[in-house]
Amino acid sequence: MIKELTITAPDDLHLHIRDEAMMQLVLPHSAAQFRRATIMPNLKPPVTTTELALAYRERIMAAIPSNMLFTPLIPLYLTDKTAGTEIRRAYESGISRAMKYYPAGATTNSDSAVTNIENIREAIDVMIELGMPLLIHGEVTDPSVDFFDRESRFIDEILEPLRRKVPDLKIVMEHISTKHAVDYITSADSKLAATITPHHIALNRNALFAGGINPHNFCFPILKSEDNRQAVLEAAISGNPKFFLGTDSAPHARANKERTGGFGGLYSAFAALPIYAEEFEKAGALDKLEAFASFYGADFYGIERNSGTVTLIKEALTIPDYFDVDGDQLVPMRAGDMISWRMA
Ligand code: DOR
Ligand code: ZN
């Protein structure tokens, strides 16, 4: 039995760290496991310009413990007004290696997002020229659509027409949650890829209801049925370079999770890599973890793979019930559970 696993230093290509006290708490957790991360720009107000992204990077760098190496990559949050010149500026400053597209209203702080993809046509043309991927939150927001169908409907109604219109654009469909997404991405050309979270491979929608309603497992896209979970897990362990790691770890204080209108998001970053390792091992595919976590994402983005390594040890780790933060608490994914891997 494998007792230790050393892999090339990985990238978390979809991560929310927020700002201020929350960032101070969560950033060291990610930096202890990942060498780089795509830091999501859905702050309040969102990170829509190079200037805002550079200022955010300053705050991030100040919060990284001095013994850790960590590089944040910050996609700009596209709005109806994002100009091509802004895309070029962000690329040339080195801060962005991708851009983020939220359909307006899809998730936390997405109200100022793009209302119609036609409005950012110029930005898209610059991205194609620079080879920058568009990171898409792939859910429709029409309230008449069944909540569990939001992703599938997005693929059919928005993503497929978009890909026909701009076949040269690299696209990452973020945090996929359905078999439909897996099948669609698998059969698409090499310009389309996807990130996969630990929660969408470890949990199905029963986790929302087991033991009574559990808002800590509420996220976007919402957890799906067991057959969908299995399809996403199979994609993650398939060795297909279109599927790579992005935790979508999304911390919210307890008070904002446990209320009517509570926010979506799981805080998985505390033990993200150990959780992936556990799920890959259970599926008999531990040997597929390194490429999923450290190669495929960097390759798709067109950035260098990391040098250096991280080591996981097969030893029990108890996930804390919560962390104190800013007079409130943050409840992590699998709070109170024992998992079978930890970082060395
Ligand atoms: O569950 C989610 N939470 N999904 C997202 O896409 C956004 C995130 C957040 O920012 O809280
Ligand atoms: Zn996200």
Coordinates of C-alpha atoms and ligand atoms in Angstrom, one line a residue:
M1 CA 0.0 0.0 0.0
I2 CA 1.2 3.5 -0.9
K3 CA 2.2 5.4 2.2
E4 CA 3.6 8.6 0.6
L5 CA 3.0 10.4 -2.6
T6 CA 5.3 13.1 -4.0
I7 CA 4.0 15.0 -7.0
T8 CA 5.1 18.1 -9.0
A9 CA 3.8 21.2 -7.2
P10 CA 0.2 21.6 -8.2
D11 CA -2.0 24.5 -9.3
D12 CA -5.5 25.3 -8.0
L13 CA -7.0 26.9 -11.1
H14 CA -10.2 28.1 -9.5
L15 CA -10.0 29.5 -6.0
H16 CA -11.8 32.1 -3.9
I17 CA -9.9 33.7 -1.1
R18 CA -11.9 36.9 -0.6
D19 CA -10.1 39.8 1.2
E20 CA -9.1 41.1 4.6
A21 CA -9.6 38.8 7.6
M22 CA -11.0 35.9 5.6
M23 CA -8.1 36.0 3.2
Q24 CA -5.6 36.1 6.1
L25 CA -7.2 32.8 7.4
V26 CA -7.6 30.9 4.2
L27 CA -4.7 31.9 2.0
P28 CA -2.0 30.0 4.1
H29 CA -4.1 26.8 3.7
S30 CA -3.9 27.0 -0.1
A31 CA -0.3 28.1 -0.1
A32 CA 0.7 25.1 1.9
Q33 CA -0.6 22.8 -0.9
F34 CA -0.5 24.7 -4.2
R35 CA 2.2 26.7 -5.9
R36 CA -0.1 28.8 -8.0
A37 CA -3.8 29.6 -8.1
T38 CA -6.3 31.3 -10.3
I39 CA -7.8 33.7 -7.8
M40 CA -11.4 34.5 -8.5
P41 CA -12.3 38.2 -9.0
N42 CA -15.8 38.2 -7.6
L43 CA -15.0 40.6 -4.7
K44 CA -17.3 43.4 -3.8
P45 CA -16.7 45.5 -5.9
P46 CA -15.4 42.9 -8.4
V47 CA -11.9 43.0 -9.9
T48 CA -12.7 44.4 -13.3
T49 CA -9.4 46.2 -14.2
T50 CA -5.7 45.6 -14.3
E51 CA -5.3 48.3 -11.7
L52 CA -7.7 46.6 -9.3
A53 CA -6.0 43.2 -9.9
L54 CA -2.6 44.5 -9.2
A55 CA -3.8 46.1 -6.0
Y56 CA -5.4 42.8 -5.0
R57 CA -2.2 41.0 -5.7
E58 CA -0.4 43.3 -3.3
R59 CA -2.8 42.4 -0.6
I60 CA -2.5 38.7 -1.4
M61 CA 1.3 38.8 -1.4
A62 CA 1.3 40.5 2.0
A63 CA -0.9 37.7 3.4
I64 CA 1.3 34.8 2.3
P65 CA 3.5 33.4 5.0
S66 CA 7.2 34.1 4.3
N67 CA 8.2 30.5 4.2
M68 CA 5.7 29.7 1.4
L69 CA 6.0 30.1 -2.4
F70 CA 2.7 31.0 -4.0
T71 CA 1.8 32.9 -7.2
P72 CA -1.7 34.3 -7.6
L73 CA -3.0 34.7 -11.2
I74 CA -6.0 36.9 -11.2
P75 CA -8.4 36.9 -14.2
L76 CA -10.4 40.1 -14.7
Y77 CA -14.1 39.9 -14.0
L78 CA -15.6 40.7 -17.4
T79 CA -18.4 43.1 -17.6
D80 CA -20.5 44.4 -20.6
K81 CA -17.9 47.3 -20.7
T82 CA -14.6 45.4 -20.7
A83 CA -12.5 46.7 -23.5
G84 CA -9.9 44.8 -25.6
T85 CA -7.2 47.2 -24.4
E86 CA -7.9 46.2 -20.8
I87 CA -7.4 42.5 -21.6
R88 CA -4.1 43.4 -23.3
R89 CA -3.0 45.5 -20.3
A90 CA -3.8 42.7 -17.8
Y91 CA -1.9 40.2 -20.0
E92 CA 1.2 42.4 -20.4
S93 CA 1.4 43.2 -16.7
G94 CA 1.6 39.4 -16.0
I95 CA -1.4 39.5 -13.6
S96 CA -3.9 37.6 -15.8
R97 CA -3.5 34.4 -17.7
A98 CA -7.2 34.0 -18.2
M99 CA -10.4 36.0 -18.0
K100 CA -13.6 35.2 -16.1
Y101 CA -17.1 35.2 -17.4
Y102 CA -20.0 35.0 -15.0
P103 CA -23.5 35.2 -16.5
A104 CA -25.2 38.1 -14.6
G105 CA -26.9 36.7 -11.4
A106 CA -25.4 33.2 -11.6
T107 CA -23.6 33.2 -8.2
T108 CA -22.1 35.2 -5.4
N109 CA -21.4 38.8 -6.4
S110 CA -22.3 38.3 -10.1
D111 CA -24.7 41.2 -10.5
S112 CA -22.3 43.4 -12.6
A113 CA -21.4 40.5 -14.9
V114 CA -21.9 40.1 -18.6
T115 CA -25.5 40.2 -19.7
N116 CA -24.9 39.2 -23.3
I117 CA -21.7 37.7 -24.7
E118 CA -22.1 39.9 -27.8
N119 CA -21.2 42.8 -25.6
I120 CA -17.6 41.5 -25.0
R121 CA -16.8 40.5 -28.6
E122 CA -13.8 42.9 -28.8
A123 CA -12.4 41.5 -25.5
I124 CA -12.8 38.0 -26.8
D125 CA -10.9 38.8 -30.0
V126 CA -8.0 40.0 -28.0
M127 CA -8.1 36.9 -25.9
I128 CA -8.0 34.7 -29.0
E129 CA -5.0 36.7 -30.2
L130 CA -3.2 36.2 -26.9
G131 CA -4.2 32.6 -26.4
M132 CA -5.9 33.4 -23.1
P133 CA -8.7 31.1 -22.0
L134 CA -12.1 32.3 -21.0
L135 CA -13.2 30.8 -17.7
I136 CA -16.9 30.3 -17.7
H137 CA -19.4 29.8 -14.9
G138 CA -21.6 27.6 -16.9
E139 CA -25.1 28.0 -15.6
V140 CA -28.2 29.7 -16.9
T141 CA -29.9 32.1 -14.5
D142 CA -33.5 32.1 -15.8
P143 CA -35.5 31.5 -12.6
S144 CA -38.0 29.3 -14.5
V145 CA -35.3 26.7 -15.3
D146 CA -35.1 23.8 -12.8
F147 CA -32.2 24.5 -10.5
F148 CA -30.6 21.2 -11.2
D149 CA -30.7 21.8 -15.0
R150 CA -28.9 25.1 -15.0
E151 CA -25.6 23.6 -16.2
S152 CA -27.0 21.4 -18.9
R153 CA -29.2 24.2 -20.3
F154 CA -26.1 26.5 -20.3
I155 CA -24.2 24.0 -22.4
D156 CA -27.0 23.7 -25.0
E157 CA -28.2 27.3 -25.1
I158 CA -25.1 29.4 -24.5
L159 CA -21.9 27.4 -24.7
E160 CA -22.5 25.5 -27.9
P161 CA -23.6 28.6 -29.9
L162 CA -20.7 30.5 -28.4
R163 CA -18.2 27.9 -29.5
R164 CA -19.6 28.0 -33.0
K165 CA -19.3 31.8 -33.1
V166 CA -15.7 31.9 -31.7
P167 CA -14.2 28.5 -32.5
D168 CA -10.6 29.8 -31.8
L169 CA -11.3 30.8 -28.3
K170 CA -9.9 28.6 -25.5
I171 CA -12.7 28.0 -22.9
V172 CA -12.6 26.4 -19.5
M173 CA -16.0 25.3 -18.3
E174 CA -15.5 25.7 -14.5
H175 CA -16.6 23.3 -11.8
I176 CA -18.5 20.9 -13.9
S177 CA -21.2 18.9 -12.1
T178 CA -23.0 16.8 -14.7
K179 CA -22.5 13.8 -17.0
H180 CA -23.9 16.0 -19.7
A181 CA -20.9 18.4 -19.2
V182 CA -18.4 15.5 -19.1
D183 CA -19.8 14.0 -22.4
Y184 CA -19.9 17.4 -24.1
I185 CA -16.4 18.3 -23.1
T186 CA -15.0 14.9 -24.0
S187 CA -16.4 15.1 -27.5
A188 CA -15.4 18.7 -28.1
D189 CA -12.2 19.8 -29.8
S190 CA -9.0 20.7 -27.9
K191 CA -10.1 24.3 -27.3
L192 CA -12.5 23.2 -24.5
A193 CA -11.5 22.0 -21.1
A194 CA -13.0 21.9 -17.6
T195 CA -12.1 22.2 -13.9
I196 CA -13.3 19.7 -11.4
T197 CA -13.8 20.4 -7.7
P198 CA -13.3 18.1 -4.7
H199 CA -16.9 18.5 -3.7
H200 CA -18.4 17.5 -7.1
I201 CA -16.4 14.3 -7.0
A202 CA -16.8 13.5 -3.3
L203 CA -20.5 14.4 -2.7
N204 CA -23.8 14.0 -4.3
R205 CA -27.0 15.9 -3.6
N206 CA -27.9 13.7 -0.6
A207 CA -25.2 15.7 1.2
L208 CA -27.6 18.7 1.1
F209 CA -30.2 16.8 3.2
A210 CA -28.4 14.0 5.2
G211 CA -29.2 14.6 8.9
G212 CA -31.4 17.6 8.1
I213 CA -30.8 20.4 5.7
N214 CA -27.1 21.3 5.4
P215 CA -26.4 24.7 4.0
H216 CA -22.7 24.1 4.2
N217 CA -23.0 21.8 1.2
F218 CA -24.9 24.3 -0.8
C219 CA -22.9 25.6 -3.8
F220 CA -23.0 26.6 -7.4
P221 CA -23.4 24.6 -9.4
I222 CA -25.6 22.7 -6.9
L223 CA -24.5 19.1 -6.1
K224 CA -26.1 16.6 -8.4
S225 CA -27.3 13.0 -8.4
E226 CA -25.0 10.0 -7.8
D227 CA -24.8 9.1 -11.5
N228 CA -23.6 12.6 -12.2
R229 CA -21.1 12.5 -9.4
Q230 CA -19.7 9.3 -10.8
A231 CA -19.4 10.7 -14.3
V232 CA -17.5 13.7 -13.0
L233 CA -15.2 11.5 -10.9
E234 CA -14.5 9.3 -13.9
A235 CA -13.6 12.4 -15.9
A236 CA -11.2 13.5 -13.2
I237 CA -9.4 10.1 -13.0
S238 CA -9.5 9.5 -16.8
G239 CA -6.1 10.9 -17.7
N240 CA -7.9 13.0 -20.3
P241 CA -6.0 16.4 -20.3
K242 CA -9.2 18.3 -20.8
F243 CA -10.0 17.8 -17.1
F244 CA -8.0 19.4 -14.4
L245 CA -8.0 20.7 -10.8
G246 CA -9.9 23.8 -9.6
T247 CA -11.2 23.6 -6.1
D248 CA -13.7 26.4 -6.3
S249 CA -13.1 26.6 -2.5
A250 CA -15.5 29.4 -1.6
P251 CA -15.4 30.5 2.1
H252 CA -18.4 32.2 3.6
A253 CA -18.8 33.0 7.3
R254 CA -21.2 30.7 9.2
A255 CA -23.8 33.4 9.6
N256 CA -24.0 33.9 5.9
K257 CA -24.4 30.2 5.2
E258 CA -26.9 29.3 7.9
R259 CA -29.7 31.8 7.1
T260 CA -32.5 32.3 4.6
G261 CA -30.9 33.4 1.4
G262 CA -27.6 31.8 2.6
F263 CA -24.6 31.9 0.2
G264 CA -23.4 29.1 -2.0
G265 CA -19.9 27.7 -1.6
L266 CA -17.9 25.0 0.2
Y267 CA -14.7 25.9 2.0
S268 CA -12.5 23.0 0.7
A269 CA -9.1 24.6 0.6
F270 CA -8.1 23.5 4.1
A271 CA -7.5 19.9 2.9
A272 CA -8.3 20.1 -0.8
L273 CA -5.3 18.0 -2.0
P274 CA -5.8 15.3 0.7
I275 CA -9.5 15.1 -0.3
Y276 CA -8.7 14.7 -4.0
A277 CA -6.1 12.1 -3.0
E278 CA -8.6 10.2 -1.0
E279 CA -11.1 10.2 -3.8
F280 CA -8.6 9.2 -6.4
E281 CA -7.3 6.4 -4.2
K282 CA -10.8 5.1 -3.5
A283 CA -11.3 4.9 -7.3
G284 CA -7.9 3.1 -7.7
A285 CA -6.4 6.0 -9.6
L286 CA -3.9 7.7 -7.3
D287 CA -1.4 7.5 -10.2
K288 CA -3.6 9.9 -12.1
L289 CA -3.5 12.7 -9.5
E290 CA -0.3 14.4 -10.5
A291 CA -1.2 15.1 -14.1
F292 CA -4.7 16.2 -13.0
A293 CA -3.3 18.5 -10.3
S294 CA 0.0 19.7 -11.8
F295 CA 0.2 19.3 -15.6
Y296 CA -3.1 19.5 -17.5
G297 CA -4.2 22.9 -16.2
A298 CA -0.9 24.6 -16.8
D299 CA -0.7 23.0 -20.3
F300 CA -4.1 24.3 -21.2
Y301 CA -3.4 27.8 -19.9
G302 CA -0.2 27.8 -21.9
I303 CA 1.9 28.5 -18.8
E304 CA 5.0 26.6 -17.6
R305 CA 4.5 23.6 -15.3
N306 CA 5.7 24.3 -11.7
S307 CA 9.1 23.1 -10.6
G308 CA 9.4 21.6 -7.1
T309 CA 7.2 19.0 -5.5
V310 CA 4.8 18.5 -2.7
T311 CA 4.4 15.3 -0.6
L312 CA 1.2 13.8 0.7
I313 CA 1.4 11.2 3.5
K314 CA -1.2 8.5 4.2
E315 CA -2.0 9.4 7.7
A316 CA -5.3 10.3 9.4
L317 CA -6.2 14.0 9.4
T318 CA -9.2 15.3 11.4
I319 CA -10.8 18.3 9.7
P320 CA -11.6 20.9 12.3
D321 CA -15.2 21.7 13.1
Y322 CA -14.6 25.3 12.3
F323 CA -12.1 28.1 12.2
D324 CA -12.6 31.4 14.0
V325 CA -12.7 34.4 11.6
D326 CA -13.6 38.0 12.2
G327 CA -16.0 37.4 15.1
D328 CA -17.7 34.6 13.2
Q329 CA -16.7 31.0 12.1
L330 CA -15.8 29.3 8.9
V331 CA -17.0 25.7 8.6
P332 CA -14.8 23.6 6.2
M333 CA -15.8 20.9 3.8
R334 CA -16.1 17.6 5.8
A335 CA -15.9 19.4 9.1
G336 CA -15.2 17.0 12.0
D337 CA -14.5 14.0 9.6
M338 CA -11.3 12.0 9.6
I339 CA -9.7 11.8 6.1
S340 CA -6.9 9.4 5.2
W341 CA -4.3 11.7 3.7
R342 CA -2.5 14.9 4.8
M343 CA 0.3 17.1 3.6
A344 CA 3.8 16.1 4.8
Ligands
DOR1 O1 -20.5 27.8 -4.8 C1 -20.0 28.8 -5.3 N1 -19.5 29.8 -4.6 N2 -19.8 28.8 -6.6 C2 -19.4 29.9 -7.3 O2 -19.3 29.8 -8.4 C3 -19.0 31.1 -6.5 C4 -18.7 30.8 -5.2 C5 -18.6 32.0 -4.3 O3 -17.9 33.0 -4.7 O4 -19.1 32.0 -3.2
ZN2 ZN -16.0 29.8 -8.1

